[in-house]
Amino acid sequence: MPTIEDVARLAAVSTSTVSYALSGKRPISAATRRRIEAAVAELGYRPHAGAKALASARSEVIGLMVPMRAGIDVAVIMQFAGGVVLRAREHAHDVLLLTQDDLEGLERVTDGAMVDALVVMDVEADDARVPILRRSKQPAVLIGLPRLAAGLSCIDLDFEAAGRLAALELASLGHRDIALVGSPPEVHERHTSYAERVTRGFLTGAAEAGVAARAVACPATPNDVDDVVDRLLADAPGLTGLFVHNERALPHVLHRLREHRRSVPRDLSVIALCPEETALSQQVALTSIDLPAHTIGSLAVDMVMARLTDSGYPAETRLLAPTLTTRASTRAPGGH
Amino acid sequence: MPTIEDVARLAAVSTSTVSYALSGKRPISAATRRRIEAAVAELGYRPHAGAKALASARSEVIGLMVPMRAGIDVAVIMQFAGGVVLRAREHAHDVLLLTQDDLEGLERVTDGAMVDALVVMDVEADDARVPILRRSKQPAVLIGLPRLAAGLSCIDLDFEAAGRLAALELASLGHRDIALVGSPPEVHERHTSYAERVTRGFLTGAAEAGVAARAVACPATPNDVDDVVDRLLADAPGLTGLFVHNERALPHVLHRLREHRRSVPRDLSVIALCPEETALSQQVALTSIDLPAHTIGSLAVDMVMARLTDSGYPAETRLLAPTLTTRASTRAPGGH
DNA sequence: CTGAAAGCGCTAACAC
DNA sequence: GTGTTAGCGCTTTCAG
């Protein structure tokens, strides 16, 4: 592989001129720049990433921690990751992939200067990564809200508002008895914050609107979903509105309702909290609150880059307002 | 951050001794090693990745190209990626994430020595990455089969054998008229090799067994799936066996069959080609040929590491034999 | 079994 | 607008 020195020689300039021409960090005459570009092209020169990182104290890589355990909502994860990678490339950065639980890996890449910044997904209330991130010199942004976010940037959908929005929407359609089919028990047990926030928002919204509401956790396997739905219908015979925040359970919930001869939306209105694609690929096009995972991933990168570029840039918490799109799964109760 | 020099000073040895103690590349006396370990622990020393890469010409990172375009089978992708990341860590390597279509990124990371090796997923017949990989100095392993694999390692499920296995299984149960519901049209258009291989295997197997067979491509959206199923049932009124290789369409296929009052497995036997988890999370537990994506990811890393460790290690193509697990969705035709 | 020292390829003062 | 050069932190000969 050619080095910067080869380029310099061929262009008949010094290595520093090549370096500056490539980085744009100081003005270079048009003629010189042209010769350098020609030399670069002719040799097929690429800067050595390690050498660059060593000399500049910047790796131009951002770390991304993604949950890989089974039972995770894969579609959402992929959208986050896609948003992160695409946006990182637009900022001329690469992405190093770490798994959620790899705490030692987190320390390795931060202390070893492999990454300039971090994006971590699926944050829990008392996330073990938070203290590590706090003491690392790299900026980080969390997707999700830990209990103590001080000093760290966070971004997420405003899940509490989303829960509330769903409850109010159902109430305003005239439903008086509604329920939330929420995240799997494991997610609650981990105190992943979105699960609790959705629940709180939903129940609060229902209370405000004066309608009866309940919230249940829901595993993802077909049989377990059936049980949850069966129990719900038994416990709340007057139920007419459902809010589902559980992508894996969603198809099974809809299926079980059909087996109970409860037609959507005639007998039961359903709102889902999921990516648009998911809402559209069910049997009935679902009224949904969008989970804009791709956008959140992109914004997370923007936030982290802002802090990288401008070291005075403050940490911030951003909660995206939920938006509801009405489709074919909701209407007023009582056969219209 | 402490450097190797700080460690050396504290342990009262030279930097080279620290380096060798850490790498194990030459024998170190027990006493010296102990002092070095103590110093490392006390200082919280972590080698600087860039410096290491520069001096050793090894980044200890492997690149992973994953498809992020919409319409991809996300669950399978995540399993591959999970297998790759976990196994890479076991080989003390990190993973750099690249998107499928980022050819310029591929050249950047190989020529810039960001990665020591590459794993690329979802290979097409005339994949544009193949020539780039061939001329890069890093070993690569492809998940999938390009037309010309010479010099590159490949690994994949033996999709042709899988297709054949499904046809023979259905035939041996007594089905005389069977069909393959295959990948979406886009996948065929890209000439992603597994799609063609499954088809060929399925039709060949059916011919061998002397049963009627047809193969159709299948989009993933509910309505399109309905159309495909409708047409299939109209064209082949005597159809009693179905082989589905399309994870996203799978639930909709099953749903549409139900709407046609075709009970599985009473009226129609169904075999799926998908990860076990998917087969188990349908309404009926499906007889399936496993797509061991996690295992393939792990093996891909093993293969690439073998070539990294031992530069004489030859390129090879590995096709994993398919295995079929009988569950509740298959039986002999004709109401038993 | 251990040390000294020469780079690895690039950046960023510091010169002019 | 351009050149010189001293590192960045590590690995790895070469010496002992």
XYZ file of C-alpha atoms (C1' of nucleotides) in Angstrom:
704
model
C 0.000 0.000 0.000
C 1.270 3.466 -0.838
C 1.887 5.844 2.058
C 1.463 9.556 2.317
C 5.131 9.833 1.550
C 4.680 8.144 -1.813
C 1.957 10.606 -2.623
C 4.109 13.532 -1.540
C 6.995 12.387 -3.672
C 4.861 11.867 -6.755
C 3.192 15.251 -6.322
C 6.525 16.869 -5.497
C 5.341 18.366 -2.235
C 5.919 17.628 1.441
C 3.916 15.100 3.374
C 2.370 17.789 5.478
C 1.024 19.473 2.397
C -0.565 16.224 1.369
C -2.014 15.823 4.808
C -3.427 19.329 4.807
C -4.747 19.012 1.302
C -6.589 15.869 2.306
C -7.952 17.213 5.556
C -8.690 20.701 4.289
C -7.251 22.102 7.492
C -5.279 24.755 5.698
C -5.509 26.465 2.332
C -3.706 24.832 -0.570
C -3.190 26.416 -3.966
C -5.300 25.039 -6.749
C -2.297 23.797 -8.697
C -0.809 21.934 -5.761
C -4.125 20.443 -4.823
C -4.581 19.206 -8.336
C -1.204 17.488 -8.371
C -1.915 15.872 -5.038
C -5.297 14.626 -6.135
C -3.751 13.180 -9.248
C -1.079 11.415 -7.224
C -3.660 10.049 -4.806
C -5.739 8.734 -7.658
C -2.801 7.283 -9.533
C -1.473 5.429 -6.514
C -4.841 4.518 -5.102
C -3.716 5.964 -1.814
C -5.763 5.431 1.357
C -4.632 6.761 4.695
C -3.763 4.099 7.224
C -6.512 4.263 9.821
C -4.307 3.246 12.730
C -1.603 5.746 11.941
C -4.170 8.465 11.603
C -5.813 7.563 14.864
C -2.499 7.507 16.643
C -1.333 10.856 15.350
C -4.621 12.672 15.613
C -6.166 11.027 18.655
C -9.302 10.412 16.633
C -10.346 7.057 15.254
C -13.330 8.319 13.285
C -15.263 5.363 14.527
C -18.297 5.409 16.717
C -19.252 2.459 18.859
C -22.760 1.065 18.751
C -24.052 -1.269 21.428
C -26.952 -3.349 20.239
C -28.964 -5.942 22.134
C -28.566 -9.357 20.565
C -30.269 -11.525 23.099
C -33.168 -13.598 21.879
C -36.676 -12.271 22.273
C -35.781 -8.774 21.210
C -37.787 -6.816 18.735
C -35.507 -7.401 15.805
C -37.156 -5.113 13.295
C -36.837 -2.104 15.569
C -33.239 -2.897 16.378
C -32.311 -3.150 12.733
C -33.937 0.171 11.998
C -32.041 1.880 14.798
C -28.814 0.356 13.622
C -29.519 1.294 10.023
C -30.156 4.895 11.011
C -26.963 4.985 13.012
C -24.762 3.489 10.321
C -26.115 5.629 7.522
C -25.809 8.808 9.480
C -22.373 7.934 10.779
C -21.181 7.536 7.208
C -22.563 10.939 6.375
C -20.361 12.269 9.138
C -17.448 10.281 7.679
C -17.383 7.875 10.575
C -17.463 4.115 10.755
C -19.367 2.018 13.228
C -17.969 -0.584 15.574
C -20.488 -3.130 16.719
C -20.662 -4.165 20.357
C -23.199 -6.311 22.087
C -25.351 -4.878 24.777
C -23.930 -6.852 27.640
C -20.262 -6.558 26.773
C -19.182 -4.231 29.574
C -15.575 -5.233 29.284
C -15.774 -4.489 25.572
C -17.131 -1.077 26.347
C -14.142 -0.289 28.520
C -11.771 -1.734 25.985
C -12.993 0.405 23.123
C -13.226 3.591 25.127
C -9.949 3.296 27.012
C -8.181 1.866 23.987
C -9.352 4.797 21.861
C -10.985 2.530 19.307
C -14.008 4.780 19.196
C -14.504 8.519 19.457
C -18.056 8.293 20.690
C -20.772 5.827 21.606
C -24.398 5.156 20.917
C -26.013 2.674 23.239
C -29.418 1.169 22.727
C -32.040 -0.296 24.966
C -31.048 1.448 28.143
C -32.312 0.188 31.487
C -33.181 2.212 34.556
C -29.995 1.328 36.390
C -27.903 0.476 33.424
C -24.461 -0.854 34.290
C -23.039 0.980 31.312
C -23.949 4.403 32.579
C -21.128 4.703 35.140
C -18.605 3.458 32.589
C -19.790 5.937 30.017
C -19.745 8.734 32.524
C -16.099 8.226 33.312
C -14.980 7.662 29.738
C -13.771 10.689 27.834
C -15.902 9.919 24.795
C -19.307 11.492 24.392
C -22.171 9.049 24.455
C -25.826 9.104 23.663
C -28.274 6.702 25.134
C -31.339 5.536 23.312
C -33.700 5.284 26.243
C -33.752 6.894 29.661
C -31.731 5.684 32.633
C -32.731 6.761 36.106
C -29.799 9.138 36.328
C -29.029 10.710 33.002
C -26.983 13.617 34.373
C -24.125 14.422 32.026
C -25.198 11.990 29.349
C -27.269 12.698 26.280
C -30.410 10.701 25.761
C -32.890 10.401 22.974
C -36.052 8.399 22.677
C -39.619 8.456 21.624
C -41.689 10.075 24.339
C -43.216 6.774 25.338
C -45.203 8.266 28.164
C -46.839 10.708 25.779
C -47.397 7.832 23.377
C -49.227 5.836 26.020
C -51.311 8.818 26.911
C -52.052 9.603 23.274
C -53.313 6.085 22.666
C -55.580 6.192 25.708
C -56.983 9.586 24.781
C -57.534 8.556 21.183
C -59.477 5.473 22.212
C -61.425 7.468 24.782
C -62.281 10.183 22.307
C -63.592 7.555 19.908
C -65.986 6.641 22.696
C -64.355 3.591 24.216
C -64.969 3.302 27.958
C -62.956 0.206 28.748
C -59.487 -0.171 27.300
C -56.314 -2.136 27.853
C -52.623 -2.030 27.108
C -50.917 -5.194 25.926
C -47.369 -4.320 26.781
C -43.800 -5.553 26.610
C -42.781 -9.054 27.665
C -42.220 -9.666 31.386
C -38.420 -9.844 30.900
C -38.400 -6.319 29.610
C -40.263 -5.103 32.644
C -37.988 -7.059 34.924
C -34.968 -5.394 33.406
C -36.690 -2.073 34.034
C -36.169 -1.047 30.485
C -37.606 2.378 30.841
C -39.908 2.511 27.827
C -42.076 -0.278 29.166
C -42.807 1.577 32.364
C -43.256 4.884 30.614
C -45.809 3.556 28.161
C -47.760 1.977 30.982
C -47.767 5.101 33.091
C -48.802 7.283 30.165
C -51.577 4.942 29.164
C -53.077 4.653 32.625
C -52.745 8.365 33.264
C -54.409 9.232 29.992
C -57.249 6.852 30.682
C -57.732 8.311 34.143
C -57.812 11.822 32.712
C -60.432 10.770 30.211
C -62.341 8.915 32.881
C -62.287 5.531 31.191
C -61.498 2.168 32.703
C -58.062 0.865 31.817
C -55.685 -1.927 32.628
C -52.206 -2.901 31.532
C -50.759 -6.364 31.097
C -47.317 -7.619 30.180
C -47.234 -10.024 27.285
C -44.734 -12.716 26.271
C -44.129 -13.310 22.593
C -44.840 -16.986 22.046
C -48.195 -17.813 20.441
C -49.538 -19.864 23.325
C -48.626 -17.316 25.940
C -50.187 -14.573 23.891
C -53.362 -16.615 23.641
C -53.425 -16.919 27.409
C -52.968 -13.210 27.869
C -55.731 -12.373 25.423
C -58.064 -14.972 26.903
C -57.566 -13.643 30.396
C -58.009 -10.080 29.269
C -61.309 -10.813 27.565
C -62.505 -12.783 30.531
C -61.525 -10.139 33.072
C -62.869 -7.249 31.064
C -65.952 -8.372 29.215
C -66.742 -4.815 28.220
C -63.365 -4.202 26.635
C -63.557 -2.402 23.298
C -60.180 -0.783 22.861
C -56.692 -2.282 22.798
C -53.300 -0.660 22.663
C -50.525 -3.059 21.728
C -46.909 -2.260 22.362
C -45.236 -5.544 21.560
C -44.253 -6.186 18.028
C -43.710 -9.882 18.300
C -46.984 -10.542 20.052
C -48.969 -8.332 17.696
C -49.854 -10.886 15.004
C -50.834 -13.432 17.618
C -53.025 -10.972 19.463
C -54.867 -10.218 16.251
C -55.183 -13.887 15.493
C -56.536 -14.739 18.900
C -59.116 -11.984 18.703
C -60.303 -13.500 15.450
C -60.582 -16.880 17.119
C -62.736 -15.219 19.761
C -64.883 -13.872 16.920
C -64.012 -10.353 17.899
C -63.692 -8.459 14.688
C -61.307 -5.528 14.366
C -62.448 -2.804 14.312
C -66.130 -3.734 14.594
C -65.948 -5.259 18.060
C -62.593 -4.044 19.167
C -60.407 -1.127 18.161
C -56.662 -1.704 18.084
C -53.842 0.811 18.163
C -50.287 -0.421 17.828
C -47.036 1.196 18.872
C -44.550 0.024 16.268
C -42.672 0.980 13.117
C -44.935 1.950 10.265
C -43.840 -1.054 8.239
C -45.070 -3.383 10.957
C -48.418 -1.640 11.216
C -48.915 -2.059 7.494
C -47.913 -5.676 7.254
C -50.600 -7.058 9.532
C -53.808 -8.573 8.233
C -55.625 -5.331 8.944
C -53.771 -2.075 8.377
C -53.377 -0.864 11.932
C -53.939 2.546 13.375
C -50.590 3.147 14.966
C -48.274 5.405 16.847
C -45.068 5.357 14.900
C -41.837 4.186 16.457
C -39.412 6.113 14.272
C -36.428 3.962 14.999
C -34.445 4.924 11.934
C -34.859 8.606 12.719
C -33.879 8.122 16.333
C -30.727 6.330 15.245
C -29.821 9.170 12.904
C -30.495 11.809 15.525
C -28.444 9.916 18.080
C -25.483 10.151 15.732
C -26.080 13.839 15.104
C -26.111 14.468 18.828
C -22.948 12.586 19.445
C -21.202 14.290 16.546
C -22.232 17.682 17.800
C -20.538 16.976 21.091
C -17.494 15.611 19.327
C -17.122 18.642 17.113
C -17.863 21.207 19.761
C -16.629 20.101 23.136
C -18.694 22.752 24.855
C -21.905 21.357 23.469
C -24.068 20.411 26.439
C -25.615 17.042 27.177
C -29.302 17.017 26.483
C -32.314 14.759 26.625
C -34.602 14.697 23.637
C -37.982 13.046 23.617
C -39.704 12.863 20.270
C -43.399 13.637 20.315
C -45.491 10.646 19.217
C -47.722 10.881 16.178
C -50.770 8.766 15.589
C -51.864 7.629 12.146
C -55.430 6.439 11.789
C -55.865 3.372 9.622
C -58.385 0.560 9.481
C -58.247 -0.835 13.007
C -60.030 1.851 15.023
C -63.526 3.299 15.135
C -66.223 4.172 17.608
C -67.489 1.234 19.675
C -70.905 -0.371 19.429
C -71.103 -1.351 15.796
C -70.752 2.296 14.693
C -4.666 7.262 29.802
C -1.565 5.411 30.902
C 0.770 4.152 28.207
C 2.905 1.069 28.037
C 5.756 3.217 29.227
C 3.952 4.025 32.449
C 3.417 0.350 33.013
C 7.063 -0.420 32.305
C 8.238 2.235 34.729
C 5.956 1.069 37.498
C 6.944 -2.549 37.001
C 10.601 -1.574 36.649
C 11.055 -3.321 33.317
C 11.426 -2.194 29.726
C 8.513 -1.482 27.472
C 9.374 -4.415 25.295
C 9.082 -6.733 28.257
C 5.641 -5.362 28.977
C 4.684 -5.841 25.377
C 5.886 -9.420 25.368
C 4.271 -10.188 28.681
C 0.970 -8.957 27.347
C 1.186 -10.707 24.012
C 2.746 -13.899 25.326
C 5.095 -13.912 22.372
C 8.102 -14.754 24.458
C 8.659 -16.338 27.836
C 8.627 -14.050 30.858
C 9.677 -15.066 34.340
C 6.897 -15.520 36.811
C 8.124 -12.720 39.042
C 8.364 -10.205 36.220
C 4.991 -11.172 34.860
C 3.454 -10.687 38.260
C 4.879 -7.192 38.620
C 3.663 -6.280 35.166
C 0.195 -7.576 35.815
C 0.067 -5.631 39.041
C 1.141 -2.464 37.267
C -1.412 -2.986 34.520
C -4.161 -3.468 37.050
C -3.108 -0.549 39.200
C -2.978 1.861 36.284
C -5.947 0.446 34.447
C -3.784 0.219 31.376
C -5.346 -0.512 27.980
C -3.230 -0.649 24.846
C -4.037 2.060 22.330
C -5.687 0.297 19.430
C -4.352 2.621 16.758
C -0.791 2.415 17.966
C -1.022 -1.329 18.115
C -2.455 -1.534 14.643
C 0.223 0.716 13.272
C 3.106 -1.152 14.811
C 1.829 -4.663 14.252
C -0.063 -4.255 10.999
C -3.067 -5.894 12.595
C -6.165 -4.095 13.723
C -7.835 -7.045 15.384
C -11.052 -5.993 13.799
C -13.071 -7.888 11.274
C -15.440 -6.159 8.930
C -19.007 -7.355 8.566
C -21.170 -6.289 5.655
C -24.840 -6.622 6.406
C -27.800 -5.856 4.172
C -29.906 -3.075 5.626
C -32.263 -2.445 2.771
C -35.942 -2.774 3.499
C -37.662 -6.058 2.780
C -34.865 -8.154 4.134
C -35.426 -11.024 6.472
C -34.425 -9.226 9.606
C -34.500 -12.125 12.022
C -32.060 -14.130 9.939
C -29.761 -11.159 9.510
C -29.649 -10.542 13.233
C -28.825 -14.161 13.907
C -25.970 -14.119 11.426
C -24.642 -10.923 12.919
C -24.986 -12.241 16.440
C -23.043 -15.362 15.540
C -20.328 -13.286 13.930
C -19.937 -10.844 16.786
C -19.907 -13.480 19.499
C -17.406 -15.621 17.738
C -15.218 -12.684 16.805
C -14.985 -11.770 20.469
C -13.933 -15.301 21.281
C -11.092 -14.778 18.851
C -10.328 -11.455 20.556
C -11.495 -9.448 17.592
C -13.958 -6.605 17.250
C -16.466 -6.127 14.479
C -16.814 -3.141 12.202
C -20.229 -2.783 10.661
C -20.591 -1.948 6.996
C -23.687 -1.862 4.875
C -24.089 -4.232 2.018
C -23.947 -1.688 -0.751
C -21.087 0.405 0.562
C -18.456 -0.552 -1.992
C -16.380 2.523 -1.334
C -16.503 1.673 2.359
C -15.252 -1.778 1.583
C -12.219 -0.380 -0.196
C -11.646 2.161 2.535
C -11.538 -0.380 5.332
C -9.426 -2.887 3.461
C -6.909 -0.477 1.957
C -6.845 1.632 5.100
C -6.103 -1.435 7.202
C -9.088 -0.871 9.439
C -9.942 -4.531 9.286
C -7.896 -7.703 9.139
C -10.575 -9.767 7.491
C -14.096 -9.595 6.162
C -17.359 -11.450 6.393
C -19.905 -10.492 3.797
C -23.509 -11.549 3.841
C -26.176 -12.026 1.239
C -23.926 -12.590 -1.721
C -25.302 -12.287 -5.234
C -24.310 -14.268 -8.297
C -22.227 -11.469 -9.802
C -21.559 -9.605 -6.647
C -19.712 -6.324 -7.159
C -17.801 -6.931 -3.947
C -16.142 -10.092 -5.166
C -13.517 -8.391 -7.360
C -12.710 -5.925 -4.598
C -12.310 -8.701 -2.066
C -10.199 -10.698 -4.434
C -7.660 -7.933 -4.812
C -7.598 -6.940 -1.158
C -4.950 -8.561 1.008
C -7.416 -9.442 3.741
C -9.029 -12.865 3.817
C -12.747 -12.842 3.315
C -15.571 -15.259 3.681
C -18.803 -14.940 1.825
C -22.085 -16.099 3.222
C -23.678 -17.313 0.028
C -22.290 -18.421 -3.307
C -21.186 -16.076 -6.063
C -20.849 -17.384 -9.592
C -17.072 -17.327 -9.351
C -15.871 -18.177 -5.898
C -12.292 -19.008 -6.890
C -9.889 -17.885 -4.195
C -12.586 -16.826 -1.773
C -14.048 -18.822 1.068
C -17.770 -19.343 1.133
C -20.176 -20.829 3.582
C -23.877 -21.356 3.411
C -26.661 -23.746 4.043
C -26.861 -26.198 1.159
C -30.019 -24.618 -0.153
C -30.221 -26.902 -3.130
C -30.169 -29.932 -0.868
C -32.733 -28.201 1.326
C -35.075 -27.736 -1.604
C -34.603 -31.315 -2.598
C -35.111 -32.547 0.943
C -38.406 -30.716 1.239
C -39.684 -32.117 -2.040
C -38.655 -35.658 -1.137
C -40.181 -35.382 2.310
C -43.509 -34.236 0.924
C -43.378 -36.901 -1.768
C -42.586 -39.625 0.706
C -45.555 -38.567 2.809
C -47.626 -39.275 -0.277
C -48.162 -35.818 -1.721
C -48.352 -35.858 -5.520
C -48.747 -32.164 -6.216
C -46.556 -29.709 -4.370
C -45.350 -26.133 -4.616
C -42.588 -23.854 -3.420
C -43.477 -20.407 -2.196
C -40.113 -18.741 -2.580
C -38.258 -15.514 -2.020
C -39.605 -12.122 -3.094
C -39.132 -11.148 -6.745
C -36.431 -8.586 -5.827
C -34.304 -11.329 -4.380
C -34.579 -13.332 -7.559
C -33.839 -10.280 -9.641
C -30.671 -9.669 -7.708
C -29.754 -13.282 -8.394
C -29.120 -13.877 -4.755
C -27.962 -17.397 -5.117
C -29.959 -19.121 -2.420
C -33.238 -18.332 -4.123
C -32.228 -20.075 -7.304
C -30.640 -22.951 -5.487
C -33.716 -23.706 -3.418
C -35.865 -23.634 -6.514
C -33.608 -25.924 -8.459
C -33.338 -28.390 -5.607
C -37.049 -28.420 -5.032
C -37.962 -29.021 -8.663
C -35.234 -31.610 -9.088
C -36.318 -33.480 -6.002
C -39.924 -33.460 -7.134
C -38.926 -34.750 -10.553
C -36.893 -37.543 -9.002
C -39.839 -38.533 -6.897
C -42.180 -38.238 -9.836
C -44.530 -35.682 -8.304
C -45.912 -32.531 -9.850
C -44.262 -29.371 -8.623
C -44.168 -25.670 -9.278
C -42.299 -22.732 -7.799
C -43.489 -19.174 -7.356
C -41.806 -16.043 -6.089
C -43.651 -14.278 -3.315
C -43.603 -10.658 -2.120
C -43.953 -9.978 1.584
C -46.935 -7.655 1.875
C -50.182 -9.252 3.030
C -52.180 -8.428 -0.092
C -49.545 -9.672 -2.462
C -49.208 -12.861 -0.494
C -52.938 -13.359 -0.717
C -52.740 -13.009 -4.472
C -49.935 -15.518 -4.705
C -51.785 -18.040 -2.573
C -55.045 -17.496 -4.455
C -53.392 -18.022 -7.793
C -51.564 -21.079 -6.564
C -54.724 -22.727 -5.298
C -56.554 -21.863 -8.503
C -53.797 -23.133 -10.779
C -53.198 -26.292 -8.813
C -56.493 -27.511 -7.397
C -54.905 -30.792 -6.359
C -52.162 -29.141 -4.330
C -51.545 -30.790 -0.979
C -48.001 -29.866 -0.076
C -46.343 -26.492 0.343
C -42.745 -25.549 0.953
C -42.311 -21.959 2.102
C -38.989 -20.212 1.959
C -39.935 -16.668 2.796
C -40.029 -15.704 6.403
C -41.955 -12.515 6.029
C -44.641 -14.042 3.876
C -45.003 -17.114 6.071
C -47.648 -15.855 8.518
C -49.708 -14.422 5.696
C -49.545 -17.628 3.716
C -50.850 -19.532 6.704
C -53.538 -16.959 7.268
C -54.698 -17.041 3.680
C -54.897 -20.819 3.685
C -57.161 -20.555 6.685
C -59.356 -18.085 4.853
C -59.589 -20.628 2.069
C -60.694 -23.168 4.670
C -57.641 -25.249 3.968
C -56.576 -26.645 7.282
C -52.919 -27.344 8.011
C -52.017 -30.153 8.048
C -55.355 -31.805 7.277
C -55.804 -30.376 3.804
C -52.362 -29.085 3.157
C -48.965 -29.958 4.551
C -46.521 -27.120 5.035
C -42.749 -27.218 5.423
C -40.890 -24.005 6.130
C -37.276 -23.104 5.551
C -36.449 -20.711 8.374
C -34.796 -20.375 11.773
C -36.219 -22.702 14.368
C -37.564 -19.802 16.386
C -39.682 -18.697 13.450
C -41.059 -22.170 12.866
C -42.137 -22.322 16.471
C -43.730 -18.928 16.676
C -46.392 -19.514 14.040
C -49.941 -20.475 14.888
C -49.151 -24.087 14.097
C -45.719 -25.420 15.001
C -44.215 -25.909 11.585
C -42.279 -28.821 10.235
C -39.168 -27.051 9.076
C -35.732 -27.198 7.600
C -33.567 -25.175 9.911
C -31.697 -22.133 8.707
C -28.879 -22.139 11.261
C -27.935 -18.529 10.796
C -26.152 -18.125 14.116
C -24.016 -21.171 13.446
C -23.164 -20.014 9.960
C -22.063 -16.658 11.332
C -19.816 -18.349 13.871
C -18.319 -20.670 11.309
C -17.688 -17.796 8.943
C -15.572 -16.173 11.622
C -13.728 -19.404 12.336
C -12.915 -19.747 8.671
C -11.651 -16.240 8.338
C -9.587 -16.543 11.495
C -8.033 -19.754 10.269
C -6.834 -17.977 7.169
C -5.597 -15.056 9.222
C -3.618 -17.234 11.584
C -2.224 -19.561 8.987
C -1.625 -17.767 5.731
C -1.266 -21.057 3.895
C -4.758 -22.112 4.823
C -6.665 -22.650 1.587
C -9.901 -21.031 0.547
C -12.789 -23.419 0.797
C -16.493 -23.635 0.208
C -18.617 -25.179 2.898
C -22.230 -26.105 2.455
C -24.051 -27.232 5.562
C -26.333 -30.190 5.109
C -29.969 -29.313 5.813
C -31.881 -31.057 8.550
C -35.608 -31.427 8.691
C -37.596 -31.430 11.921
C -41.087 -32.820 11.790
C -43.655 -30.851 13.759
C -47.384 -30.317 13.471
C -47.758 -29.021 9.936
C -47.133 -32.126 7.847
C -48.836 -35.484 7.359
C -50.008 -37.790 4.627
C -52.621 -36.268 2.280
C -56.242 -37.241 2.043
C -57.419 -36.797 5.613
C -55.090 -39.605 6.708
C 15.051 -14.123 30.243
C 15.410 -8.945 29.375
C 16.623 -4.210 27.144
C 17.582 -0.601 23.598
C 16.055 1.427 19.795
C 14.273 1.649 15.131
C 10.397 2.234 12.950
C 4.977 1.739 11.668
C 2.264 6.192 8.732
C 0.273 10.105 9.932
C -0.739 14.948 12.148
C 0.230 19.333 13.780
C 3.125 22.542 15.790
C 6.658 25.525 14.346
C 9.194 27.505 10.878
C 9.505 30.364 6.621
C 1.009 28.840 0.619
C 4.484 25.278 1.763
C 8.221 22.552 4.257
C 10.622 20.358 8.496
C 10.215 17.595 12.118
C 8.889 15.883 16.540
C 6.070 12.953 18.260
C 1.498 9.639 18.797
C 2.072 4.399 21.595
C 3.121 0.265 20.297
C 5.831 -4.066 18.228
C 9.814 -6.233 16.999
C 14.317 -6.886 15.443
C 18.908 -7.014 17.256
C 21.890 -7.488 21.276
C 23.026 -9.318 25.278
